[in-house]
C-alpha positions as CSV (number, residue, x, y, z in Angstrom):
1,M,27.9,71.8,-24.8
2,H,27.5,67.9,-24.7
3,T,25.5,66.2,-27.4
4,D,22.1,65.6,-26.1
5,I,21.5,61.6,-27.4
6,D,18.9,60.2,-24.8
7,N,18.4,59.7,-21.2
8,F,21.1,57.4,-20.1
9,L,23.7,59.9,-21.8
10,L,22.0,62.8,-20.3
11,T,21.9,61.1,-16.8
12,T,26.1,60.3,-17.3
13,I,26.2,64.0,-18.7
14,I,25.1,64.9,-15.5
15,L,27.2,62.2,-13.5
16,F,30.6,63.5,-14.7
17,Q,29.2,67.2,-14.8
18,N,28.9,66.9,-11.0
19,M,32.2,64.9,-10.0
20,G,33.8,67.7,-8.7
21,N,35.2,71.4,-8.7
22,Q,39.1,70.6,-10.1
23,S,40.1,72.4,-13.0
24,S,42.5,70.8,-15.4
25,K,44.7,72.4,-18.2
26,K,45.8,68.9,-19.7
27,Q,44.4,68.4,-23.0
28,I,43.5,65.3,-24.8
29,N,45.8,65.1,-27.8
30,P,44.7,65.2,-31.6
31,K,46.0,61.3,-32.7
32,T,43.8,60.3,-29.8
33,I,40.6,62.6,-30.5
34,A,40.8,61.1,-34.3
35,D,40.8,57.6,-33.0
36,L,37.9,58.1,-30.7
37,R,35.9,59.8,-33.7
38,S,36.9,56.6,-36.0
39,H,35.1,54.5,-33.6
40,I,32.0,56.4,-32.6
41,D,28.2,56.6,-34.1
42,V,27.4,59.7,-32.6
43,E,29.0,63.3,-33.9
44,F,31.0,64.6,-31.3
45,S,33.2,67.7,-32.0
46,K,37.2,68.1,-30.6
47,E,35.9,70.5,-28.2
48,E,33.1,68.1,-27.2
49,I,35.7,65.6,-26.7
50,Q,38.0,67.8,-24.7
51,D,35.1,68.8,-22.3
52,W,34.4,65.2,-22.0
53,Y,38.2,64.3,-21.0
54,K,38.5,67.5,-18.7
55,D,35.2,66.0,-16.9
56,F,36.5,62.4,-16.7
57,R,39.8,63.4,-15.2
58,Q,38.2,65.7,-12.4
59,Y,37.2,62.2,-10.8
60,L,40.4,60.3,-11.0
61,R,43.1,60.8,-7.9
62,Q,46.4,62.1,-8.7
63,G,48.7,59.9,-11.2
64,E,45.5,57.7,-12.0
65,T,44.3,57.5,-15.6
66,E,41.4,55.3,-15.3
67,L,38.2,55.3,-13.5
68,D,37.6,52.5,-11.1
69,K,34.7,50.7,-9.9
70,T,34.3,52.1,-6.4
71,A,34.6,55.6,-7.7
72,F,31.9,55.1,-10.7
73,I,29.5,53.8,-8.3
74,K,30.0,56.3,-5.8
75,V,29.0,59.0,-8.1
76,Y,25.9,57.1,-9.3
77,N,25.0,56.8,-5.5
78,S,25.4,60.6,-5.4
79,L,22.7,61.4,-8.2
80,F,20.0,59.1,-7.0
81,Y,17.6,59.2,-4.3
82,G,18.0,55.3,-3.9
83,D,20.9,52.9,-3.7
84,A,22.2,53.0,-7.1
85,S,25.4,50.4,-6.8
86,E,23.9,47.2,-8.1
87,F,22.8,49.3,-11.3
88,A,25.7,51.3,-11.8
89,E,28.4,47.8,-11.1
90,Q,26.4,46.3,-14.1
91,V,26.9,49.4,-16.2
92,F,30.6,50.0,-15.2
93,R,30.6,46.2,-16.4
94,T,29.4,47.1,-19.9
95,F,32.3,50.0,-20.1
96,D,34.9,48.1,-19.1
97,H,35.8,46.4,-22.6
98,D,38.8,44.8,-21.8
99,G,37.6,43.5,-18.2
100,N,40.8,45.1,-16.3
101,N,38.3,46.5,-13.6
102,S,38.7,50.1,-14.6
103,V,37.7,52.4,-17.4
104,D,39.9,54.6,-19.4
105,F,38.9,57.4,-21.4
106,K,38.3,55.7,-24.5
107,E,36.5,53.2,-22.9
108,F,34.3,55.8,-21.4
109,I,33.5,57.4,-24.6
110,L,32.7,54.2,-26.2
111,G,30.5,52.9,-23.5
112,L,28.5,56.4,-23.6
113,C,28.0,56.0,-27.5
114,L,26.9,52.4,-27.3
115,S,24.2,52.9,-24.5
116,G,23.0,56.0,-26.2
117,S,23.3,55.1,-29.9
118,E,20.6,56.1,-31.9
119,N,21.4,52.9,-34.0
120,A,18.4,50.3,-32.7
121,E,20.3,47.3,-33.2
122,K,23.6,48.4,-31.2
123,K,21.5,49.5,-28.3
124,I,19.6,46.2,-28.3
125,K,22.9,44.6,-28.0
126,W,24.0,47.0,-25.1
127,A,20.5,46.2,-23.3
128,F,21.0,42.8,-23.7
129,N,24.9,42.8,-22.4
130,M,23.5,44.5,-19.3
131,Y,20.4,42.0,-18.3
132,D,23.4,39.2,-19.4
133,I,25.2,39.6,-15.8
134,D,27.4,36.4,-16.4
135,Q,28.0,37.3,-20.1
136,D,27.6,33.3,-21.0
137,G,25.4,34.8,-24.3
138,Y,22.0,33.8,-22.5
139,I,19.7,36.2,-20.1
140,S,18.3,33.8,-17.1
141,K,15.3,34.7,-15.2
142,E,17.4,35.4,-12.4
143,E,19.7,38.0,-13.9
144,M,16.3,39.9,-15.7
145,T,15.1,40.1,-12.2
146,H,18.2,41.2,-10.5
147,I,18.6,44.1,-13.2
148,L,14.8,45.1,-12.5
149,K,15.1,45.3,-8.7
150,A,18.6,47.1,-9.3
151,I,16.7,49.7,-11.0
152,C,13.8,49.9,-8.8
153,K,16.8,50.1,-5.9
154,M,18.2,53.2,-7.6
155,T,15.1,55.3,-9.0
156,G,12.9,54.3,-5.5
157,S,10.1,53.6,-8.1
158,K,8.0,50.7,-8.8
159,I,8.1,48.9,-12.2
160,P,5.3,49.7,-15.1
161,P,1.9,49.5,-13.4
162,E,0.9,46.4,-15.8
163,F,3.2,44.0,-13.7
164,K,3.0,43.3,-10.5
165,S,6.7,42.7,-9.3
166,P,10.3,42.8,-11.0
167,E,9.5,38.8,-10.9
168,D,6.0,39.1,-12.8
169,M,7.7,41.3,-15.5
170,T,10.2,38.9,-15.8
171,E,8.1,35.8,-16.1
172,K,5.8,37.7,-18.7
173,I,8.9,38.9,-20.7
174,F,10.2,35.5,-20.8
175,K,6.8,34.1,-22.1
176,I,7.4,36.5,-24.9
177,L,10.9,35.9,-25.8
178,D,11.8,32.8,-24.8
179,N,10.5,30.9,-28.4
180,N,12.1,27.7,-27.6
181,S,11.1,27.2,-24.0
182,D,14.3,26.4,-22.5
183,N,14.2,29.3,-19.4
184,R,16.9,31.5,-21.0
185,I,16.9,34.5,-23.8
186,S,19.4,34.3,-26.5
187,Q,20.8,37.4,-28.1
188,Q,18.9,36.5,-31.1
189,E,15.4,35.9,-29.5
190,F,16.3,39.3,-27.7
191,I,17.2,41.2,-30.8
192,E,14.2,39.7,-32.6
193,G,11.8,40.2,-29.8
194,A,12.7,43.6,-28.8
195,D,10.2,45.6,-30.3
196,K,7.5,43.4,-28.8
197,V,9.3,44.5,-25.2
198,Q,10.5,47.8,-26.2
199,I,10.3,48.4,-22.2
200,L,13.3,46.4,-21.7
201,V,15.6,48.9,-23.3
202,D,13.6,51.9,-22.0
203,I,13.4,51.1,-18.5
204,L,17.6,50.9,-18.4
205,Q,17.6,54.8,-19.4
206,C,17.4,56.1,-15.9
207,N,17.0,59.7,-15.4
208,P,17.7,61.1,-11.6
209,D,15.6,64.2,-12.7
210,S,12.5,62.1,-13.6
């Protein structure tokens, strides 16, 4: 049984459990398991890692060892009522640590554990990375609005009732976080103000069953 970390991790568990009915007897080697366990802050047993490896391989085409963006997006779209393409593309970007447009098993596990970490600072940094689409170290209003709109498209739901629109939510959050009024949010500003706008982190934890 997979470890229950949070809604985002539960979503991805569902995602990979629904990837197909192929069976595979191929096992990940003990050295790789040891390496993975030394880099994650969530306690996965050897058996759980083997289960994840089996699920991961089920959506790879014959001869492939890494999951490409197209396949990743396709599975997200199979789970959500709306169009998950834009949101899934950004999740994929945060998983693809080496920037080669594919996710290997180590990147997959590390991505799961970072996005679903119980360490608040790590989760906040992951959330910042999600909003910082161009990876320049700052979140612009356009980037934040893009992510919020992508979530609305995927879930088919509106943003929290206290906001009129994704644009309105962005404007109000910038008033809280943009301390130097330069129309962008640095990682430090995001971390320091995250407790005031926890909704920015929570809204990324999309669950197709909610």
